[in-house]
mmCIF file of C-alpha atoms in Angstrom:
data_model
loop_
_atom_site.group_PDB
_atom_site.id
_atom_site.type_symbol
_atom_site.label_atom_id
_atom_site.label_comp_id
_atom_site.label_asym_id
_atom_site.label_seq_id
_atom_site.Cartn_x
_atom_site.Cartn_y
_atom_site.Cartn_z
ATOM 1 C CA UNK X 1403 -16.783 -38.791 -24.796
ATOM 2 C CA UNK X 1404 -20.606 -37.501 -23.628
ATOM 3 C CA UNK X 1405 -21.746 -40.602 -24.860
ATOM 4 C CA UNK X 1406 -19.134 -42.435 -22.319
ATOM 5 C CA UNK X 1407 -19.996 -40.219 -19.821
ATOM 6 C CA UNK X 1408 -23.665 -41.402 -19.988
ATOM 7 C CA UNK X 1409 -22.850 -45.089 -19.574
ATOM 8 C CA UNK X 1410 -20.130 -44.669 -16.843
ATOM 9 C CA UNK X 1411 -20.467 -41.510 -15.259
ATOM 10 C CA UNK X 1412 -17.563 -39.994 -13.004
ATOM 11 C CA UNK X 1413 -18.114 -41.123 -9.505
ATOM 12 C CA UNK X 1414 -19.196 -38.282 -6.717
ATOM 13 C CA UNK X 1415 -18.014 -40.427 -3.951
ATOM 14 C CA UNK X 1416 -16.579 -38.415 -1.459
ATOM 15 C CA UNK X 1417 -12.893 -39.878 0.211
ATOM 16 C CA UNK X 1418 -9.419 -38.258 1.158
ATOM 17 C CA UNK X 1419 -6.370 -38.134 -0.345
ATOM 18 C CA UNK X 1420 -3.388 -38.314 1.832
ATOM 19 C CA UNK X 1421 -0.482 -36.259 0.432
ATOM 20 C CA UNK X 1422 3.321 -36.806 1.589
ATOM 21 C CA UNK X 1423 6.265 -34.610 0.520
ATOM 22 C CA UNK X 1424 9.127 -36.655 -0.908
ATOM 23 C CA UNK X 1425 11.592 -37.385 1.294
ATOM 24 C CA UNK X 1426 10.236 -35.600 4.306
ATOM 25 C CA UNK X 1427 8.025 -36.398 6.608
ATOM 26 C CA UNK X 1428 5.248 -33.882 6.030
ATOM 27 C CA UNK X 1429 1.507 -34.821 4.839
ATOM 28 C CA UNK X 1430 -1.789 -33.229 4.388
ATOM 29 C CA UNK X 1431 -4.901 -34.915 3.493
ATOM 30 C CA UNK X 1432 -7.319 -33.431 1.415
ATOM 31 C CA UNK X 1433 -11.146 -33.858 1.058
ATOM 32 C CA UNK X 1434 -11.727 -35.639 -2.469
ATOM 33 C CA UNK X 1435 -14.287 -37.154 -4.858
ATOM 34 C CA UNK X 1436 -13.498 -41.005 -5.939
ATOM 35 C CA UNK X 1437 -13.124 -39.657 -9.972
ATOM 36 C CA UNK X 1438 -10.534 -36.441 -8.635
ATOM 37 C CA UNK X 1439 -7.457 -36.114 -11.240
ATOM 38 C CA UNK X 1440 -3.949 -35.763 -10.305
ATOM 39 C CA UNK X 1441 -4.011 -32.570 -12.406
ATOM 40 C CA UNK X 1442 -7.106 -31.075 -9.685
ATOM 41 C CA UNK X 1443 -4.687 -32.388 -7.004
ATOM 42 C CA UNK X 1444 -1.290 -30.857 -8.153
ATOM 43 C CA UNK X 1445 -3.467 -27.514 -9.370
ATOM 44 C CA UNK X 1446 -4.918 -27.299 -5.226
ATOM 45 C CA UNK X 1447 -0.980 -27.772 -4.037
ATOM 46 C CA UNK X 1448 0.232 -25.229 -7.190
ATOM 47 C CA UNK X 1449 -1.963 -22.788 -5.760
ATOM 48 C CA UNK X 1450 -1.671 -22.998 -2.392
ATOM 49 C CA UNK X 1451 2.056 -22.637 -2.590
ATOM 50 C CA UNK X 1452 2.069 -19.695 -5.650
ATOM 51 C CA UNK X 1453 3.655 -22.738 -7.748
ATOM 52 C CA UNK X 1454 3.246 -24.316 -11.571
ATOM 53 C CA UNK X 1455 1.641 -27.484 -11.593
ATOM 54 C CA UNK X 1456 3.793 -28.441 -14.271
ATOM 55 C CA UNK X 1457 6.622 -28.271 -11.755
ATOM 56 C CA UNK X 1458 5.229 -30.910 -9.569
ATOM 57 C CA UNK X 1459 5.596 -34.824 -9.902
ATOM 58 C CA UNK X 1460 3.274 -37.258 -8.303
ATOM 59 C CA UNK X 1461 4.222 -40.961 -7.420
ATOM 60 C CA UNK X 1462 2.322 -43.673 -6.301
ATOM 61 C CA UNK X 1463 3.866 -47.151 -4.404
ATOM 62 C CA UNK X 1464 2.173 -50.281 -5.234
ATOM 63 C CA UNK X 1465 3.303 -53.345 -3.701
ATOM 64 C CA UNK X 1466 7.292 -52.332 -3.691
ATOM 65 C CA UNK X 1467 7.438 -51.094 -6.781
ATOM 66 C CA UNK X 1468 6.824 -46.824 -7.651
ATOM 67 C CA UNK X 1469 4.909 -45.362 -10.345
ATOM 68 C CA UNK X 1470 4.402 -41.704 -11.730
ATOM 69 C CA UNK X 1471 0.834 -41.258 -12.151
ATOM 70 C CA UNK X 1472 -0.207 -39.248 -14.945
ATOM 71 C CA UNK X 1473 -2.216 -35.893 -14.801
ATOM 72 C CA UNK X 1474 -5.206 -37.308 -16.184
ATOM 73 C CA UNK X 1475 -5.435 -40.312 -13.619
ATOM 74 C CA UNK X 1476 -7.732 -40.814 -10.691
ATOM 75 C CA UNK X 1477 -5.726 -39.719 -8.134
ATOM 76 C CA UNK X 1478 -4.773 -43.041 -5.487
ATOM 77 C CA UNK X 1479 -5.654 -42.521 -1.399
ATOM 78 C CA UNK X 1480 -2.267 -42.428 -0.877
ATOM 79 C CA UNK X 1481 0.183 -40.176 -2.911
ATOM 80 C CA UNK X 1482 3.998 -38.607 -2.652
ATOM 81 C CA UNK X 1483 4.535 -35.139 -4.367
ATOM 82 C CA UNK X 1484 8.048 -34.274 -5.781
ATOM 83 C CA UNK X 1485 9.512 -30.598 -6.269
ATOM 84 C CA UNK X 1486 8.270 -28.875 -3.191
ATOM 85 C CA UNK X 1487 10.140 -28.875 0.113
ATOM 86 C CA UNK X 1488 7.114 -27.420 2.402
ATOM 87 C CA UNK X 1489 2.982 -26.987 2.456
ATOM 88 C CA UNK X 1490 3.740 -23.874 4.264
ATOM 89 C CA UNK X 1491 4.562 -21.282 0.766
ATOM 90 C CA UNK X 1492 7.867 -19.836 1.372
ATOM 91 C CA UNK X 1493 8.493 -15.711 1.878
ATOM 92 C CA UNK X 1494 9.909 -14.643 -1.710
ATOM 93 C CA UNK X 1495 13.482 -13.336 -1.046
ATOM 94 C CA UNK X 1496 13.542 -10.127 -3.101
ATOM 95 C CA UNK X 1497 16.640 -9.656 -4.464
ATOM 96 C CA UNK X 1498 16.457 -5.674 -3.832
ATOM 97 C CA UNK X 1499 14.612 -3.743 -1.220
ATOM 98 C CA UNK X 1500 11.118 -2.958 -1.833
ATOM 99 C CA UNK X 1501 10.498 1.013 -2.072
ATOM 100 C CA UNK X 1502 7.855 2.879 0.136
ATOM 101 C CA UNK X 1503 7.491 6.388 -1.101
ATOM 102 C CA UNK X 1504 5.926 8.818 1.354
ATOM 103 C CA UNK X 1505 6.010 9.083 5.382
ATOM 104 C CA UNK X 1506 2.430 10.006 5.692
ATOM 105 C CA UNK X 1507 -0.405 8.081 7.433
ATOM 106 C CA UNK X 1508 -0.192 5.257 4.411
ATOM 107 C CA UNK X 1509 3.678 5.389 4.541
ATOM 108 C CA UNK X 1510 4.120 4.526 8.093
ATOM 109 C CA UNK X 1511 1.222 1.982 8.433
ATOM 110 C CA UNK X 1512 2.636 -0.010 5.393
ATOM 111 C CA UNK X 1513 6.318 0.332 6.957
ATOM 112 C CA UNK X 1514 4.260 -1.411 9.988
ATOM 113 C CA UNK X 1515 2.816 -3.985 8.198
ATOM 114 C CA UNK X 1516 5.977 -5.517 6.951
ATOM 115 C CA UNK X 1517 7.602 -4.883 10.136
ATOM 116 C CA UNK X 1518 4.830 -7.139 11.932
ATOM 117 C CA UNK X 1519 4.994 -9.679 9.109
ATOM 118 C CA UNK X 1520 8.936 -9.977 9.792
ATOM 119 C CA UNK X 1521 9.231 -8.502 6.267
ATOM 120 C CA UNK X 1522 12.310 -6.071 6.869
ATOM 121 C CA UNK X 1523 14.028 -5.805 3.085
ATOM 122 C CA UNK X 1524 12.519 -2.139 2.840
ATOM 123 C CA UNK X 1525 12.862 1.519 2.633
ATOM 124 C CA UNK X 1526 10.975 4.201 3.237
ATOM 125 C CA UNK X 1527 11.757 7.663 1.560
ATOM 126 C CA UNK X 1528 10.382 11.053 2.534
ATOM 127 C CA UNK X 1529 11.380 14.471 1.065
ATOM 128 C CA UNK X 1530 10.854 16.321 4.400
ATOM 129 C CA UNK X 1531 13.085 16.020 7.619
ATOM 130 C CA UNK X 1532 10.592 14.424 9.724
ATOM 131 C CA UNK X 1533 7.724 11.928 8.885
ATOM 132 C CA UNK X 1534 4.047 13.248 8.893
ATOM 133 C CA UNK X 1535 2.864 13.991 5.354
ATOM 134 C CA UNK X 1536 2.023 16.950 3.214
ATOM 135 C CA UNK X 1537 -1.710 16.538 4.628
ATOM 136 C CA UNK X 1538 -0.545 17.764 7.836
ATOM 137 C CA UNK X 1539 3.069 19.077 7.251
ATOM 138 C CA UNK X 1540 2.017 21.387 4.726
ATOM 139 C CA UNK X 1541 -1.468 21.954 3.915
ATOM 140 C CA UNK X 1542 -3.446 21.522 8.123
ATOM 141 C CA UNK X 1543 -2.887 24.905 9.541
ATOM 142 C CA UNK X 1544 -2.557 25.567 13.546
ATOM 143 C CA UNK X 1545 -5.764 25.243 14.601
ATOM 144 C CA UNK X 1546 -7.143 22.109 12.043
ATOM 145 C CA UNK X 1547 -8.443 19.022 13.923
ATOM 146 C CA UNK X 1548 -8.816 15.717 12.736
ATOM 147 C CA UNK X 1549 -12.757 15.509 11.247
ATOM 148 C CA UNK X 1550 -12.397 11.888 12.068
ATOM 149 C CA UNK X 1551 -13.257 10.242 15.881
ATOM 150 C CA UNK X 1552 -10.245 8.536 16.990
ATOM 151 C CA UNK X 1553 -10.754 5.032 16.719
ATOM 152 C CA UNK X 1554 -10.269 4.939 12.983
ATOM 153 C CA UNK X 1555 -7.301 7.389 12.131
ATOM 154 C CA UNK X 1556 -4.215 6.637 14.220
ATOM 155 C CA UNK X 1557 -1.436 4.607 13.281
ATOM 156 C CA UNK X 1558 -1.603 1.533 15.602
ATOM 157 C CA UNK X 1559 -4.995 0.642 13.956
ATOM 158 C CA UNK X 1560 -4.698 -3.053 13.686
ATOM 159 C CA UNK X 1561 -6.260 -6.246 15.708
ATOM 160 C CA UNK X 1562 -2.806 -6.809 18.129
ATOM 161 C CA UNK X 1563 -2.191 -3.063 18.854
ATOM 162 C CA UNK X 1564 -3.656 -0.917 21.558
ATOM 163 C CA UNK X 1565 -5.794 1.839 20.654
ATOM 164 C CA UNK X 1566 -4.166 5.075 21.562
ATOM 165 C CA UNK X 1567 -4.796 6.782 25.055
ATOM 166 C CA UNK X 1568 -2.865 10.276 24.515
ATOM 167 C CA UNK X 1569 -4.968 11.142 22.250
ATOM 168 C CA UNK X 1570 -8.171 13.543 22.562
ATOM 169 C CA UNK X 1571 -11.018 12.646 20.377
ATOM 170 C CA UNK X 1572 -10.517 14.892 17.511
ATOM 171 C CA UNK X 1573 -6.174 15.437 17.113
ATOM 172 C CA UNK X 1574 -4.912 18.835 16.301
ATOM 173 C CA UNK X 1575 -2.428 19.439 13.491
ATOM 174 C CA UNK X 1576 0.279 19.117 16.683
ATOM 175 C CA UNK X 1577 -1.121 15.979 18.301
ATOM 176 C CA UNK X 1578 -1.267 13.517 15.175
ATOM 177 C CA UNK X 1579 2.269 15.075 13.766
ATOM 178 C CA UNK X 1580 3.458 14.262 17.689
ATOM 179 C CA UNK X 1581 1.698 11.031 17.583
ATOM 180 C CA UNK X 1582 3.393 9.895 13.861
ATOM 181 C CA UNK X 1583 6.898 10.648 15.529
ATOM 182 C CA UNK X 1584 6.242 8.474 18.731
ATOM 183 C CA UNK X 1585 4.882 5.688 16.413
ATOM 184 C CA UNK X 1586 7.301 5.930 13.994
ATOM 185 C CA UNK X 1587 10.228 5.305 16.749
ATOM 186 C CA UNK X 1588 8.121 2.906 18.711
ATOM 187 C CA UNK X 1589 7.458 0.426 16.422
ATOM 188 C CA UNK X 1590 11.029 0.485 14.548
ATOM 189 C CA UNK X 1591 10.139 2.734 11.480
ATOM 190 C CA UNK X 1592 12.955 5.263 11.385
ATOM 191 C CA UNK X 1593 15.544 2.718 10.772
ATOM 192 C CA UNK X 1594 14.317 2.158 7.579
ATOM 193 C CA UNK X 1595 13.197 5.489 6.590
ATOM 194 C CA UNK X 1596 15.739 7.872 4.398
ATOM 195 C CA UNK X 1597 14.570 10.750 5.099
ATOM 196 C CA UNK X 1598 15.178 14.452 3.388
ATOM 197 C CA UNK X 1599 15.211 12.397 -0.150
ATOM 198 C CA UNK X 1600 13.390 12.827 -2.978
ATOM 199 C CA UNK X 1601 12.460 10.673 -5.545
ATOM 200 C CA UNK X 1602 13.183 12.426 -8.731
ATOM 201 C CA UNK X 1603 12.679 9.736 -11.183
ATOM 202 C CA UNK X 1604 12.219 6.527 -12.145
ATOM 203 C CA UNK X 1605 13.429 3.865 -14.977
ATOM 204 C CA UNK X 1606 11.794 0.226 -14.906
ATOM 205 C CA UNK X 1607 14.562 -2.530 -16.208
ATOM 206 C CA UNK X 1608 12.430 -5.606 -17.899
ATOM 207 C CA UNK X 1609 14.233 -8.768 -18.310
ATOM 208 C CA UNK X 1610 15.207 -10.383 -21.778
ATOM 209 C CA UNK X 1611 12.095 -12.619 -23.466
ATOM 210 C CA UNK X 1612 15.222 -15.423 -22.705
ATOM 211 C CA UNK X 1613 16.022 -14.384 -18.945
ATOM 212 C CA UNK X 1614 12.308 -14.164 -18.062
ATOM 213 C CA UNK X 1615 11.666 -17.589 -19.376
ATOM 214 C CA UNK X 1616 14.652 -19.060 -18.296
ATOM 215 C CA UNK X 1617 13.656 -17.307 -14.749
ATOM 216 C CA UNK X 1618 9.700 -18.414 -14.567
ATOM 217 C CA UNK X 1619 11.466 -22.084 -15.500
ATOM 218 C CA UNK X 1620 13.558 -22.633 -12.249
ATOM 219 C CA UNK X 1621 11.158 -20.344 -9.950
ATOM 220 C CA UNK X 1622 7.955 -22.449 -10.933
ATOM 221 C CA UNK X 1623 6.174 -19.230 -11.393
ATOM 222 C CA UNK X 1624 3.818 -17.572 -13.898
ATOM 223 C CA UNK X 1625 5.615 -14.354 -13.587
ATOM 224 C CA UNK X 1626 8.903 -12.247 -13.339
ATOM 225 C CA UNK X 1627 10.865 -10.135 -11.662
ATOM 226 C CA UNK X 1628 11.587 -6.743 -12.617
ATOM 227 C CA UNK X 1629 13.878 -3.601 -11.120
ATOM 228 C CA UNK X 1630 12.777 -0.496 -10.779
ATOM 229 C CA UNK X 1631 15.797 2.296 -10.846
ATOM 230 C CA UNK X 1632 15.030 5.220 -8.975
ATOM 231 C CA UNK X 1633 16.795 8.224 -8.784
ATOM 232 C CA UNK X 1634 17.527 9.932 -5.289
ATOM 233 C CA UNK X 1635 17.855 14.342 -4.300
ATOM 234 C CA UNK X 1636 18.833 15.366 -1.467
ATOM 235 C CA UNK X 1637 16.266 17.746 0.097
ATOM 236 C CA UNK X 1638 17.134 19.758 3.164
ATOM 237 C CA UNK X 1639 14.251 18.995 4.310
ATOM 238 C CA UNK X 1640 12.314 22.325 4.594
ATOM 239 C CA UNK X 1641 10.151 22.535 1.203
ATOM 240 C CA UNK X 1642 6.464 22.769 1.471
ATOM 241 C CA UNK X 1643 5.017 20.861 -1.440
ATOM 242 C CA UNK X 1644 5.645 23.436 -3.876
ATOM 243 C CA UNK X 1645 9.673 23.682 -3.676
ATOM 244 C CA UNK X 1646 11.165 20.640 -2.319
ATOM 245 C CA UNK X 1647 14.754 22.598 -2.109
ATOM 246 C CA UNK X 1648 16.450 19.961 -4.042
ATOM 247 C CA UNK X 1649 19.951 20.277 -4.511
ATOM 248 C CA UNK X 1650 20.804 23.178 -1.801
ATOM 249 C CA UNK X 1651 22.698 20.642 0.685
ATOM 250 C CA UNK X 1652 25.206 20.143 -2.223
ATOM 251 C CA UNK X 1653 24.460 16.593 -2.341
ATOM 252 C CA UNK X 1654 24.251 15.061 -5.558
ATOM 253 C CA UNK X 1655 21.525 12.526 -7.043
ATOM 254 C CA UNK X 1656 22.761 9.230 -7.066
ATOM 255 C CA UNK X 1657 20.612 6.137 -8.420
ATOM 256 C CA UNK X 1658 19.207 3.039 -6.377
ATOM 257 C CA UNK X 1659 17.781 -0.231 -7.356
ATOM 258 C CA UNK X 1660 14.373 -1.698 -5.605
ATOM 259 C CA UNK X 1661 12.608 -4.778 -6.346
ATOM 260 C CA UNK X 1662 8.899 -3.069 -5.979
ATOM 261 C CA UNK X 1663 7.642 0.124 -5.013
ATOM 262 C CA UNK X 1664 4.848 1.240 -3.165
ATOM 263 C CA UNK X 1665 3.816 5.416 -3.526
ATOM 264 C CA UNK X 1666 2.177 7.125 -0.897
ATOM 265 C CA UNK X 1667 3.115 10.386 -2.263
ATOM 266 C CA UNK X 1668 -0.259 12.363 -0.288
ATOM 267 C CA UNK X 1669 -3.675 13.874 -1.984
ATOM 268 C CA UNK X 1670 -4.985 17.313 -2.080
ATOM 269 C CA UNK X 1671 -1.234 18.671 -3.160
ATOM 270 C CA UNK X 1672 -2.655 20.061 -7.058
ATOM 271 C CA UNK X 1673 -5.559 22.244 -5.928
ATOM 272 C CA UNK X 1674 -7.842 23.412 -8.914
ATOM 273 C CA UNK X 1675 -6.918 26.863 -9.968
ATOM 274 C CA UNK X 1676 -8.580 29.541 -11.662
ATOM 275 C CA UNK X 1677 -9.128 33.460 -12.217
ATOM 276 C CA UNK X 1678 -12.156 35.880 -10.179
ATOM 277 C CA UNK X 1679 -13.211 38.949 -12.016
ATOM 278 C CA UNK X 1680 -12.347 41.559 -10.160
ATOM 279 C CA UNK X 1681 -9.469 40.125 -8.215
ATOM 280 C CA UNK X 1682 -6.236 42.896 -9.643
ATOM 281 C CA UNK X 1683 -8.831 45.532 -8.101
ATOM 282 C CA UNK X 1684 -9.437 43.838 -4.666
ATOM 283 C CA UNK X 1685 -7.721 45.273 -1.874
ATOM 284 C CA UNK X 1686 -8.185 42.930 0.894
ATOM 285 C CA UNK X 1687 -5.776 39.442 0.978
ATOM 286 C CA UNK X 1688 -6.695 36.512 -1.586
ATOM 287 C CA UNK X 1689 -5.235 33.332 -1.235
ATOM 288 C CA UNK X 1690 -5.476 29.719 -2.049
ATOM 289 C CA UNK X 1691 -6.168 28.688 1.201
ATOM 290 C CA UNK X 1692 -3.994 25.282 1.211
ATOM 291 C CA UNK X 1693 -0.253 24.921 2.354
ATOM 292 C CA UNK X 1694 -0.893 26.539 5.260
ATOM 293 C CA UNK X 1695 0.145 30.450 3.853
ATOM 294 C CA UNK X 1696 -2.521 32.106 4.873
ATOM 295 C CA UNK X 1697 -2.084 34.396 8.040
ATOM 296 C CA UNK X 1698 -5.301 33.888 9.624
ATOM 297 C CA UNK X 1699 -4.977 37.237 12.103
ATOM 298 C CA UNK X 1700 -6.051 39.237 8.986
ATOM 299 C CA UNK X 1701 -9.757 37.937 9.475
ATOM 300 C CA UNK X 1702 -10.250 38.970 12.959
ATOM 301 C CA UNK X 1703 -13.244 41.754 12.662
ATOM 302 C CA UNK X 1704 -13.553 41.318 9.093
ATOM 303 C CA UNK X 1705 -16.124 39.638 6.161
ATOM 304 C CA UNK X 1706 -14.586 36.463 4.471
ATOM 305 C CA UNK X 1707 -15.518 35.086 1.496
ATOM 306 C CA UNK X 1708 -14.652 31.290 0.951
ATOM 307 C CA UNK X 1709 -15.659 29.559 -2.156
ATOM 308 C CA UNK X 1710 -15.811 25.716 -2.041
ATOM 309 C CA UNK X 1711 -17.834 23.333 -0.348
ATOM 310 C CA UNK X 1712 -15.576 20.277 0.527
ATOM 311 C CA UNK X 1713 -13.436 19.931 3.503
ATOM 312 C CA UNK X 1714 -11.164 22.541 2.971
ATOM 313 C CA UNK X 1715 -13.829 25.178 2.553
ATOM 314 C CA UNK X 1716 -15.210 23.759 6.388
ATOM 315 C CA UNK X 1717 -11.896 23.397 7.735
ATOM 316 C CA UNK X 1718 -11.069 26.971 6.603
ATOM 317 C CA UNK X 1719 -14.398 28.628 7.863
ATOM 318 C CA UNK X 1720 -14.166 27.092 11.422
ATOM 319 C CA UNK X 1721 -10.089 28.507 11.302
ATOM 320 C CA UNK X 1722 -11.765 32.056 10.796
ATOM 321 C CA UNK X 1723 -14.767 31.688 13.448
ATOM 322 C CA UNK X 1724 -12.167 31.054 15.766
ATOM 323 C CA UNK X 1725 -10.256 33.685 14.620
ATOM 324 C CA UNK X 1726 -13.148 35.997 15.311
ATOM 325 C CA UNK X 1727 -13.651 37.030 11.924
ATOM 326 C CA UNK X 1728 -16.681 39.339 11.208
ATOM 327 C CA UNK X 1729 -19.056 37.591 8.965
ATOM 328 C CA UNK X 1730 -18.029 34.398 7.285
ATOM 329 C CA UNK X 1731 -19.630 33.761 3.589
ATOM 330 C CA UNK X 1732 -19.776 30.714 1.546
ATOM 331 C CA UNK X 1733 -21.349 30.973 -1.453
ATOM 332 C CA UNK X 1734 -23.482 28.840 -3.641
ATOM 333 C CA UNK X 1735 -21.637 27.758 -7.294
ATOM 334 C CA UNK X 1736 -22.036 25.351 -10.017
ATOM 335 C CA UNK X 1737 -19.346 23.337 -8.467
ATOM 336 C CA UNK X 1738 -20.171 20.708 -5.844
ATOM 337 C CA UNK X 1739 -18.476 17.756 -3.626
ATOM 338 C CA UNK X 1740 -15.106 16.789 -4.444
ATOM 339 C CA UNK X 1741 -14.408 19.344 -6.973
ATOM 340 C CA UNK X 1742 -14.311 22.648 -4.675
ATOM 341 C CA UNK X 1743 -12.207 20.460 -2.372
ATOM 342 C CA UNK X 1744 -9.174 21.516 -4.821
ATOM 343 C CA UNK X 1745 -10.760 24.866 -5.531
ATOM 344 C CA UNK X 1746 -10.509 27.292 -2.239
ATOM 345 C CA UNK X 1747 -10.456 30.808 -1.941
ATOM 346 C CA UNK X 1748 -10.522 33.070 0.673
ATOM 347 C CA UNK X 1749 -10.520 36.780 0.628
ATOM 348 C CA UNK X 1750 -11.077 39.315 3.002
ATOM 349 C CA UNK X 1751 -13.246 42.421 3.858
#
């Protein structure tokens, strides 16, 4: 064969193929070389429409008779495809919704990317009454601000929506739980959300070896489907990340198929604990200062002690400045960056 190639090499001339559908009148024309297969050719359509090249057929006309070229051919100038309907690849029909989990800042700006992309065979589930997110339900406290400009962090980011104007440079806690809600409702969120649900569980049903072949045969695909089962509490709504208050409505679980599912369940929810020598004796208040439990009046005049370095440690030490605390102390420790940002105290003097 390298020998043949030597003495007739392929041929690098560059032409176009002109490719019709098969009883329609669609076409597309493709930039080729003179020595192109009809494999390359049905592999560039395969791909483009998420197909298997195997599933295709390519005919020829010559004079008035047809002929099915083979893969290994030169492919002609002038060529009819069988088993697609379309160039244009087709939205997959899923045969359950897909699952978002989560009503935070990644919730709602995926539930707006399918809405914008006409995708509407969703649901979005949230175990608190209103949407938000533990970041800012449960764990900002009054006074936190955004440490982001706006520009970046607000939910209509995206090149066809407006940038926000009711918003001041750096939210509060208030304005960006304020701004989710109006969001939320304004772009057509909340009639997909199920709010006050938890997701308890879940069970992923795989297909038989025979249904998934038999399924990847008449889809064309190199892949298939699965269902996830998850498994739905009732919440009233009210928990804070630590008690989720499942099961007080009454309600019970009940079970509901989805086709995919997408988790936004929030970050900083597990913070690092550990033991201070010394803490039974301590008289002043010692808290985690996360989930927003902390009564911030009980610094006013006095010395706080914060350990940590990361965002919560900052966020915290501004909260008791403005409280007028005394003397604010952050101490050096063998823990840096991301690992204090879990591992907060604050005690007072």
């Amino acid at each position: 064969w390298i020998e043949d190639q030597k003495k007739q090499p392929k041929s690098t001339t560059n032409t176009t193929c002109e490719i019709w559908i098969m009883g329609t009148e669609e076409v597309m024309n493709i930039p080729v070389k003179q020595s192109t297969t009809v494999f390359e050719v049905k592999f560039v359509i395969a791909t483009k429409l998420g197909k298997d090249p195997g599933s295709l057929t390519v005919v020829m006309k010559g004079g008035c008779s047809w002929r099915q070229q083979a893969d290994t051919e030169e492919v002609a100038r002038k060529i009819y495809v069988k088993g697609i309907k379309s160039f244009t690849r087709g939205k997959h029909q899923w045969p359950n919704p897909i699952a978002i989990i989560g009503t935070g800042h990644a919730g709602l700006r995926q539930a707006m990317f399918f809405l914008k992309h006409k995708e509407r065979n969703f649901v979005v589930y949230d175990r608190k009454a209103f949407v938000g997110g533990t970041s800012w339900i449960d764990q900002a406290n009054a006074t936190s601000k955004l440490q982001t400009e706006l520009g970046t962090y607000h939910l209509q980011y995206d090149e066809d929506n407006p940038v926000p104007k009711n918003m001041s440079t750096w939210p509060s806690t208030a304005e960006l739980l304020e701004h989710f809600k109006e969001v939320a409702e304004e772009y057509g969120v909340m009639p997909y959300a199920k709010m006050c649900t938890n997701v308890g569980d879940m069970t992923i049903k795989t297909p038989t070896r025979q249904e998934q072949t038999a399924e990847m045969t008449a889809t064309g695909r190199h892949w298939f489907s699965q269902t996830y089962t998850l498994t739905l509490e009732p919440t009233d709504g009210a928990g804070d990340g630590r008690g989720d208050n499942i099961g007080l409505t009454g309600e019970p679980s009940f079970k509901v198929d989805h086709s995919a599912v997408i988790m936004y369940p929030g970050n900083l929810t597990l913070p690092k604990r550990f033991d201070l020598k010394g803490e039974d004796s301590f008289d002043g208040p010692i808290s985690y200062a996360i989930m927003n439990d902390f009564d911030y009046n009980a610094t006013t005049g006095k010395r706080i002690g914060i350990l940590g370095h990361g965002a919560f440690a900052v966020e915290n030490l501004r909260t008791c400045l403005e409280y007028s605390c005394k003397k604010g102390v952050v101490p050096q420790t063998s823990l840096t960056g991301s690992g204090l940002l879990f591992s907060l105290s604050l005690s007072c003097l």
